[in-house]
Short mmCIF file of C-alpha atoms in Angstrom, two decimals:
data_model
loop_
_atom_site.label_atom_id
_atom_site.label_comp_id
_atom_site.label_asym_id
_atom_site.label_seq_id
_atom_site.Cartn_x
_atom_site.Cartn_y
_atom_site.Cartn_z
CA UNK A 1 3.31 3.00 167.82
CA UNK A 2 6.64 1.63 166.09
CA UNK A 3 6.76 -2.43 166.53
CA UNK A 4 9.54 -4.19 164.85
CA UNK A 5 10.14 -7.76 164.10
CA UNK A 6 12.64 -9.76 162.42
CA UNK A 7 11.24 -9.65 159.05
CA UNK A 8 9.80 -6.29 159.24
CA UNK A 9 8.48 -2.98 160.56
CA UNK A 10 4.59 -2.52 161.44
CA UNK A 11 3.10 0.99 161.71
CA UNK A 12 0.20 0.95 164.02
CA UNK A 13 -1.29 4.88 163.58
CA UNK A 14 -3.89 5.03 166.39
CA UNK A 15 -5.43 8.28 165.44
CA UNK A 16 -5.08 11.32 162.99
CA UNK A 17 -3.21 13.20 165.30
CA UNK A 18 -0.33 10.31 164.85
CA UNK A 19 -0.70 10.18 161.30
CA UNK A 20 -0.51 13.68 160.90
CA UNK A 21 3.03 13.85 162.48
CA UNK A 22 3.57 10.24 161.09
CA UNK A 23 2.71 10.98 157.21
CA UNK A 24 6.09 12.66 156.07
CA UNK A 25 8.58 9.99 158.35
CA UNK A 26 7.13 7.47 156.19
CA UNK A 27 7.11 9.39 153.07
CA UNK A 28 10.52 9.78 154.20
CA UNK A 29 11.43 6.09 154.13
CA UNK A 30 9.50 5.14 151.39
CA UNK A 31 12.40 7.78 149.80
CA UNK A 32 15.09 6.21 151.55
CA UNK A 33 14.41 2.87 151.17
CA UNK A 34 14.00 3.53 147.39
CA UNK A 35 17.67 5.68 147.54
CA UNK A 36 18.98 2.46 149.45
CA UNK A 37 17.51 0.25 146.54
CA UNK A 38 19.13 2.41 143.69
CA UNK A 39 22.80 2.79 145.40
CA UNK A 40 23.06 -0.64 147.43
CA UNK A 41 23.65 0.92 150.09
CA UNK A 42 21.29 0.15 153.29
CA UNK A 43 22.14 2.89 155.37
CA UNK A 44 20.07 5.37 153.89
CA UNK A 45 17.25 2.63 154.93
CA UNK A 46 18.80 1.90 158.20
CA UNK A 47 19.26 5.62 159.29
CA UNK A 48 15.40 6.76 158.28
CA UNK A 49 14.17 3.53 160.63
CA UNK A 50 16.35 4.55 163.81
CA UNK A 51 15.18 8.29 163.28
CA UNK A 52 11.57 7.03 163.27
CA UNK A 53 11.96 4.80 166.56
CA UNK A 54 13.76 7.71 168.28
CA UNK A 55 10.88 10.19 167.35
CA UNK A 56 8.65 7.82 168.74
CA UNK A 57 10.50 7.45 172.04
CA UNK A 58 10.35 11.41 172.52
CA UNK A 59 6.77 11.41 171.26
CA UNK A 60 5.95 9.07 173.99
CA UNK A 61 8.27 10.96 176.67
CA UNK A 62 6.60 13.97 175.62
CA UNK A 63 2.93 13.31 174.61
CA UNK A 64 3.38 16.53 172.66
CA UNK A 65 3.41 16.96 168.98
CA UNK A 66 6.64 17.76 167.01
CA UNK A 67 8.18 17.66 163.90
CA UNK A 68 9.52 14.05 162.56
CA UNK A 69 13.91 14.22 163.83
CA UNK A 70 13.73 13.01 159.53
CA UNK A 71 11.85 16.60 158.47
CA UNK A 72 12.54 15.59 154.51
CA UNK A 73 16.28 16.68 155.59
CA UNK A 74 18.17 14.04 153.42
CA UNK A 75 14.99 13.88 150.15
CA UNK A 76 14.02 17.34 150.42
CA UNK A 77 16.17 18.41 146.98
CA UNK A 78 15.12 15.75 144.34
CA UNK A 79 18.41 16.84 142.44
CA UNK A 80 19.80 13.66 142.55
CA UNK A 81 17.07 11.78 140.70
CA UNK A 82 16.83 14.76 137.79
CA UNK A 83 20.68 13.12 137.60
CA UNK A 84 20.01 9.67 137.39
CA UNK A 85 17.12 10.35 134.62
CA UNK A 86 19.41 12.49 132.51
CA UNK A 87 22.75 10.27 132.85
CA UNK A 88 20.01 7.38 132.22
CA UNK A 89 18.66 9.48 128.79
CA UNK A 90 22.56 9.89 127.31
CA UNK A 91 22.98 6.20 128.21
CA UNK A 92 26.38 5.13 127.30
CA UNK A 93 28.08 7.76 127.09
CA UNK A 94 31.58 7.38 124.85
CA UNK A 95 29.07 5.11 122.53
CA UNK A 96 29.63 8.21 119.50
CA UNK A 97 31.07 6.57 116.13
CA UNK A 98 33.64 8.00 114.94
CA UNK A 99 33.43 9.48 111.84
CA UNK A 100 36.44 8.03 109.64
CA UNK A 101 35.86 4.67 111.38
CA UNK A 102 33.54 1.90 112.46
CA UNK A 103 33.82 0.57 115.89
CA UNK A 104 35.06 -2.65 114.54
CA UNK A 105 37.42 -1.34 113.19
CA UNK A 106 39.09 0.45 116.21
CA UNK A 107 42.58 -0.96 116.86
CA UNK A 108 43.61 0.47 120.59
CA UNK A 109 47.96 -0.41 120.57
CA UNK A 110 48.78 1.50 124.27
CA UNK A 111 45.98 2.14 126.54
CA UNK A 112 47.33 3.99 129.41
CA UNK A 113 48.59 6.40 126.72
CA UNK A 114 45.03 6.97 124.86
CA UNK A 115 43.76 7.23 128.51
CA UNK A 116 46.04 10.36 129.24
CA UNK A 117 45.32 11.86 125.54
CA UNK A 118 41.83 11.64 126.11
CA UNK A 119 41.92 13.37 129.87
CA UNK A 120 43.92 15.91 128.32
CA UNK A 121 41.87 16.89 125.56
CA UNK A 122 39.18 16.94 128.66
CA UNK A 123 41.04 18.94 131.33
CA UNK A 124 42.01 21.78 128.62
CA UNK A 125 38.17 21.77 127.53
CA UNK A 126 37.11 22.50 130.98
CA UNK A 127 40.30 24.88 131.16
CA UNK A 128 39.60 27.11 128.88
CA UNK A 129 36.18 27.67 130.43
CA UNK A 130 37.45 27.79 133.53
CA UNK A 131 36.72 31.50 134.77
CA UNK A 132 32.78 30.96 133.16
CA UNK A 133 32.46 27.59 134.97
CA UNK A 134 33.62 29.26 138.06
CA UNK A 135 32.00 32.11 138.24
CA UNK A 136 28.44 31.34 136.23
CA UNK A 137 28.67 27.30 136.21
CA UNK A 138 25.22 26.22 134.75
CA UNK A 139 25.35 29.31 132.02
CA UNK A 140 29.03 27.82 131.15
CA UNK A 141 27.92 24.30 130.77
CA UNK A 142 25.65 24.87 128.52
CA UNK A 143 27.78 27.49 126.80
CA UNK A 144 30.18 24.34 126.88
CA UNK A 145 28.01 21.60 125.90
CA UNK A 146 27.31 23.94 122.48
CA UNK A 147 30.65 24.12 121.61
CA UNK A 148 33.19 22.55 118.76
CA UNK A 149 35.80 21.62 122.19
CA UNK A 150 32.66 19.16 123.52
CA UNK A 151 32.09 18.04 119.89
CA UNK A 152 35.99 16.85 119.53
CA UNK A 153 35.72 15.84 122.71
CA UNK A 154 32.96 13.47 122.25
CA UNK A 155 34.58 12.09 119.10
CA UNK A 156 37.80 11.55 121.33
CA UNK A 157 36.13 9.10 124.13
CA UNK A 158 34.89 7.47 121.81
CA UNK A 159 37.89 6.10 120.74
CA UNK A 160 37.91 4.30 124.36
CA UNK A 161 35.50 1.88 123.51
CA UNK A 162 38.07 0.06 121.19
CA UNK A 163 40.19 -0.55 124.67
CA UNK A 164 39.92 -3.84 126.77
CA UNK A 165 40.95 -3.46 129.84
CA UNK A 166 41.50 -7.16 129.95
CA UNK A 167 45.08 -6.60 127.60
CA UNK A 168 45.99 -3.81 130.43
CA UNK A 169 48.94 -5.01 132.28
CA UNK A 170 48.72 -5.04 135.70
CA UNK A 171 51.41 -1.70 136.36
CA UNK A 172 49.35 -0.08 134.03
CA UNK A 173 45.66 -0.30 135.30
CA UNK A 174 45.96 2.07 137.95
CA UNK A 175 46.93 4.94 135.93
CA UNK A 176 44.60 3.98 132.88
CA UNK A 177 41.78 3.32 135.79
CA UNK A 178 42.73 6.90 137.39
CA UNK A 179 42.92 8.42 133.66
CA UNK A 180 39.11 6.96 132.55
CA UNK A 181 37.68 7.88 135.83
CA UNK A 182 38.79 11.82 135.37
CA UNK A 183 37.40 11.77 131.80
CA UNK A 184 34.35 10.68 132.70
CA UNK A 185 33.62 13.10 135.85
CA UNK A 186 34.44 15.55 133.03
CA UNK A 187 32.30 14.56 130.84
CA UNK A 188 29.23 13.16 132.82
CA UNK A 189 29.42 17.49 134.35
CA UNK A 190 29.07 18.88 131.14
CA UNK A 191 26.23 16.58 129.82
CA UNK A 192 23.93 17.01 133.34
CA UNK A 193 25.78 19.77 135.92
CA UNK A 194 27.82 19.19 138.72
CA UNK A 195 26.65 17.01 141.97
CA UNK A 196 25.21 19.49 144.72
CA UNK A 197 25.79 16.87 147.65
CA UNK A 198 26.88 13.07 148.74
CA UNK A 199 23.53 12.02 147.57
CA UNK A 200 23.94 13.46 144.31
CA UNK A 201 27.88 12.65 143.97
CA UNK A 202 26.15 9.03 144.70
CA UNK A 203 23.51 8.74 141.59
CA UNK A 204 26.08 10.80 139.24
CA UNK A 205 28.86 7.80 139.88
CA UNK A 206 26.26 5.24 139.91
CA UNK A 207 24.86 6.22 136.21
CA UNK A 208 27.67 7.65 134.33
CA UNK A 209 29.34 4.97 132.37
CA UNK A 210 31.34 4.06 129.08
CA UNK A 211 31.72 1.21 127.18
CA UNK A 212 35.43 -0.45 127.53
CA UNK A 213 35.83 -3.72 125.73
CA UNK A 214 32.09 -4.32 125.18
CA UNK A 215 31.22 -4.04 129.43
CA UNK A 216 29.80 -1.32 130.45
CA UNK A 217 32.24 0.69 133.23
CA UNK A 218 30.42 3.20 135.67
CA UNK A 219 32.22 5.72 138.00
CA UNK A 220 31.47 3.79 140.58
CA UNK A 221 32.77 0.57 139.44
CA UNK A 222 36.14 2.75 138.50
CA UNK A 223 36.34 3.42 142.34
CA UNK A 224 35.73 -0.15 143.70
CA UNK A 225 38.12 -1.56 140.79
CA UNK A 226 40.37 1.12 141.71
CA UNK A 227 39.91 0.26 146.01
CA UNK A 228 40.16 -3.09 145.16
CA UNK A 229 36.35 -4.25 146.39
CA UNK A 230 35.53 -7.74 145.69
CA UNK A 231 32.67 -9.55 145.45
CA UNK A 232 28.70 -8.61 146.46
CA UNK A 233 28.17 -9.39 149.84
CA UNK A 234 24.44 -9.14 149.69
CA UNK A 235 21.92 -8.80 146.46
CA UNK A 236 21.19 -5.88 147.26
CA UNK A 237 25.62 -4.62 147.27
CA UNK A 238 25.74 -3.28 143.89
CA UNK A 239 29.41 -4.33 143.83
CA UNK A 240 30.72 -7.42 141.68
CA UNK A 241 28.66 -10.18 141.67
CA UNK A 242 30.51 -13.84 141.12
CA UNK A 243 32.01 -14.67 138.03
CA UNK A 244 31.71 -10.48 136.50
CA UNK A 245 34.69 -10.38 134.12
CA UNK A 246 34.49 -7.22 134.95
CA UNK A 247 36.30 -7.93 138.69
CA UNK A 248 39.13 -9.44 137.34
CA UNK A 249 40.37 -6.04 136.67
CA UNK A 250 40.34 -5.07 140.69
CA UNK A 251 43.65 -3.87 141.32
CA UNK A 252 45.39 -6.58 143.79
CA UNK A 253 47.78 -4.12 146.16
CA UNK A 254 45.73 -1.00 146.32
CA UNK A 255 46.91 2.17 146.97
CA UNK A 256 44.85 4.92 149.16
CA UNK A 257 46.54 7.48 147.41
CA UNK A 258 44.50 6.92 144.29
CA UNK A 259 41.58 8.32 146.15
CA UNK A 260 43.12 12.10 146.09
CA UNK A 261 43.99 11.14 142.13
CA UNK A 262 39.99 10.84 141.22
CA UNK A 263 38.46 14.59 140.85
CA UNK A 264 35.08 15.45 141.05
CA UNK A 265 35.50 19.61 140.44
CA UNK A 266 34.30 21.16 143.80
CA UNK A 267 36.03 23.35 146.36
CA UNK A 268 37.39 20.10 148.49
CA UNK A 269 38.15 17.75 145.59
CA UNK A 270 41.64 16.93 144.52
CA UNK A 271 43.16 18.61 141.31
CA UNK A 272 43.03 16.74 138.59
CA UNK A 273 46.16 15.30 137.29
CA UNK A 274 47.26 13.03 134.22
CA UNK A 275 48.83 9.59 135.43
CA UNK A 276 51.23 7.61 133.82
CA UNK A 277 52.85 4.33 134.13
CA UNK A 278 56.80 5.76 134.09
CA UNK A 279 55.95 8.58 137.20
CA UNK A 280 53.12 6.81 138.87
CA UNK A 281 54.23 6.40 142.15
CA UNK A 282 56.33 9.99 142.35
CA UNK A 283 52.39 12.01 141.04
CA UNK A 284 50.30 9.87 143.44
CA UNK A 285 52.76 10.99 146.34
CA UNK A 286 52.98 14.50 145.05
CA UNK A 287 49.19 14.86 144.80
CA UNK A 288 48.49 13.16 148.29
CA UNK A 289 51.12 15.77 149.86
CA UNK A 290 49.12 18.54 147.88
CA UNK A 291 45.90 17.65 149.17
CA UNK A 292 47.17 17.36 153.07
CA UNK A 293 48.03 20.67 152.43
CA UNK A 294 45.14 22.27 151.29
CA UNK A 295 42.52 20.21 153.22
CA UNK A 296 44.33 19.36 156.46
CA UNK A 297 43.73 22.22 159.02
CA UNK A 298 45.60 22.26 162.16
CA UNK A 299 44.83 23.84 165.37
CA UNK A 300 47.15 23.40 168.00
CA UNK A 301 45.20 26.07 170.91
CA UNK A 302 42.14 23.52 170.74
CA UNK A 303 43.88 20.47 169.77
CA UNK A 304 41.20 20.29 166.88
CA UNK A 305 42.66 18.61 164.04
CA UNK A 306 40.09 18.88 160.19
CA UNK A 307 40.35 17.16 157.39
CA UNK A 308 38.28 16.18 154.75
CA UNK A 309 35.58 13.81 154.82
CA UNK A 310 37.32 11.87 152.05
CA UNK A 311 39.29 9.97 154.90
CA UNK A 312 35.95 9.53 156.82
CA UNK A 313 33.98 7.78 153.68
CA UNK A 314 36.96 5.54 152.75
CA UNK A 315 38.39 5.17 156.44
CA UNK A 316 38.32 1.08 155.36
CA UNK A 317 41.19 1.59 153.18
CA UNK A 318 43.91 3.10 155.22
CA UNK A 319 43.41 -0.05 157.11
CA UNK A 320 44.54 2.34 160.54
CA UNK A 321 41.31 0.82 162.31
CA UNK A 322 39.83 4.28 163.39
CA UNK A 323 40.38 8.22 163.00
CA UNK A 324 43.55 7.87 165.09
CA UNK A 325 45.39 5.51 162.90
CA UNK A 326 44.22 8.23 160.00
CA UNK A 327 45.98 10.81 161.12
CA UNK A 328 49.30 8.95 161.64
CA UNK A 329 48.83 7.99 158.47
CA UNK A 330 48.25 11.44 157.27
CA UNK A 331 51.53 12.30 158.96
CA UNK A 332 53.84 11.71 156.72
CA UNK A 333 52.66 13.99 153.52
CA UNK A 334 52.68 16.84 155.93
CA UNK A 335 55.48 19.56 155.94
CA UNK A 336 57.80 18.83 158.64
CA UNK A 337 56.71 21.53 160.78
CA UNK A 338 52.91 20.27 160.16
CA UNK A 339 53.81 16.80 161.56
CA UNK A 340 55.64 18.79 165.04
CA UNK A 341 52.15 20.48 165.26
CA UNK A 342 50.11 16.97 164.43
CA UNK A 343 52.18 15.48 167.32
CA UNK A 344 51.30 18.07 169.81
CA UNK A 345 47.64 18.16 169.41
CA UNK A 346 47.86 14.07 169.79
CA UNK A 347 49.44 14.24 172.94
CA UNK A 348 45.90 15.65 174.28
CA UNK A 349 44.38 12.97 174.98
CA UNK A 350 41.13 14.96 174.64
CA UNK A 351 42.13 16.42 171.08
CA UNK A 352 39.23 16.32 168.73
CA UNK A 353 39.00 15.51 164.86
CA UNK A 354 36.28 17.27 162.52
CA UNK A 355 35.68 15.92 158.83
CA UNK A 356 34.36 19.12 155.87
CA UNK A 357 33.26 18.80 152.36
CA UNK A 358 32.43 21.90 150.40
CA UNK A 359 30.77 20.52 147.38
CA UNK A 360 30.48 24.48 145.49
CA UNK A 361 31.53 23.44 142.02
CA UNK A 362 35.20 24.59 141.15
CA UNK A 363 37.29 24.16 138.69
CA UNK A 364 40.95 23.66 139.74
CA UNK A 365 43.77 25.39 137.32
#
């Protein structure tokens, strides 16, 4: 029998036949409650709990034994904390001296631009291995890993540590932002493997990180710099708490667009591009209008409109209100005929919308 109060949830396991079917849903939280720790986010927490009452309500319906709704589902593939422990292991990881300098002696003149260098030197690593990492991925990352590209590679981020963001002027910090972000996907991939799933895309942005101007920068704080998310709501929110230098760098008017800019190298993530300053608002439109393309499908016989679940995740930030207002403002990126098709299937009032993500490692060329 579930009881909950307002502080808490109390198990009451009358007798082994209940705590045989009852012994992997709380396993099951235990994980997810430790998941929701690591990430700040609650609703891993929140979702394991309502599975767990609603097992209980059929249970008692029933009066016949079943498997938990949870089943290890979400926790059944521990990939996610092999990630955390390795990103953990390489710690910071542009923190490589240079050779031919100290790190105090590092003079950075024109951000954005070292930002683009760097990427790059990264995208034409990962280029040239392209057909290996596509076709044999954890063989070519090790392959990879071995090599003299990695090795200048390495040496290359490195040179990012001598940049503080806090010199960045403001047009410039979404491309630099954008351009760090890339290089570090990159370069977190080749040091553990690719994310599998959310939950591993999750840990992988919450532990790789570089030094830029002496704070430590993950993936994850990229993004909500990037989104422009403010301060911690809770102590458990793993955003910005008060008075981090680090949020003075969240970017004031942001731009959803910048979302299709970030790749993370699977079969439904954006291409990677180079941003600069001069062309910024010409790529992020170009790249936006490229990803419609590819990961927009429209079907007009069952007024079924999919997309990715890119739009689902980050629905706060096209500030439409709900999966309506996403597709009108999808609308415009599409090809003109697209947007006559888009308009029929809304005119169904019972037209349907379906969110995919494919996360097979690819890389894009």
């Amino acid at each position: 029998i579930l009881r909950r109060s307002s502080k808490e949830n109390i198990f009451y396991l009358n007798n082994r036949l209940k705590r045989s079917l009852w012994y992997r849903c709380i396993l099951e939280m235990f994980a997810a409650a430790k998941v929701s720790k690591d990430l700040g986010d609650l609703s891993y927490l929140h979702k394991s709990i309502q599975c767990a009452y609603l097992t209980e309500t059929l249970y008692q319906v029933t009066q016949r034994k079943m498997d938990v709704l949870l089943n290890f589902k979400d926790y059944y593939n521990s990939s996610y904390y092999n990630i955390a422990k390795a990103l953990e292991k390489e710690g910071i990881l542009n923190c490589i001296q240079n050779k031919h300098q100290s790190k105090d002696e590092k003079v950075v003149t024109n951000p954005c631009a070292i930002s683009s260098i760097v990427l790059a030197e990264g995208l034409n690593m990962f280029f040239t291995y392209a057909h290996d990492l596509n076709s044999a991925p954890l063989e070519a990352i090790v392959k990879l890993r071995e090599s003299i590209h990695f090795i200048e590679f390495q040496n290359a981020v490195a040179e990012l540590q001598g940049i503080n963001p806090s010199t960045i002027p403001e047009e410039q910090k979404i491309p630099f932002f954008i351009n760090i972000y890339n290089v570090m996907t990159i370069h977190g991939i080749v040091l553990v493997g690719p994310p599998k799933s959310l939950i591993d895309w999750r840990y992988f942005s919450a532990f790789a990180c570089y030094e830029l101007g002496g704070f430590p920068y993950t993936l994850d704080k990229i993004l909500r710099i990037l989104r422009g998310v403010g301060a911690s709501r809770t102590k458990l929110d793993k955003s910005f708490r008060m008075g981090d230098p680090r949020a003075d760098h969240l970017i004031k008017k942001p731009d959803p667009r910048v979302l299709f800019a970030l790749a993370t190298h699977n079969k439904s993530s954006p291409k990677p591009c180079i941003m600069r300053e001069s062309n910024l608002d010409q790529s992020l439109q170009s790249i936006t209008e490229d990803y419609c393309a590819k990961h927009v499908t429209l079907d007009k016989t069952k007024s079924e409109v999919t997309i990715s679940k890119l739009f689902f995740w980050y629905l706060p930030d096209f500030k439409t209100g709900d999966q309506e207002g996403v597709l009108h403002w999808i609308r415009p990126f599409l090809t003109t005929s697209r947007q006559e098709t888009l308009d029929i299937i809304l005119q169904n009032p019972s037209h349907t919308t379906k969110y995919v993500y494919n996360w097979t490692f690819e890389v894009h060329v």
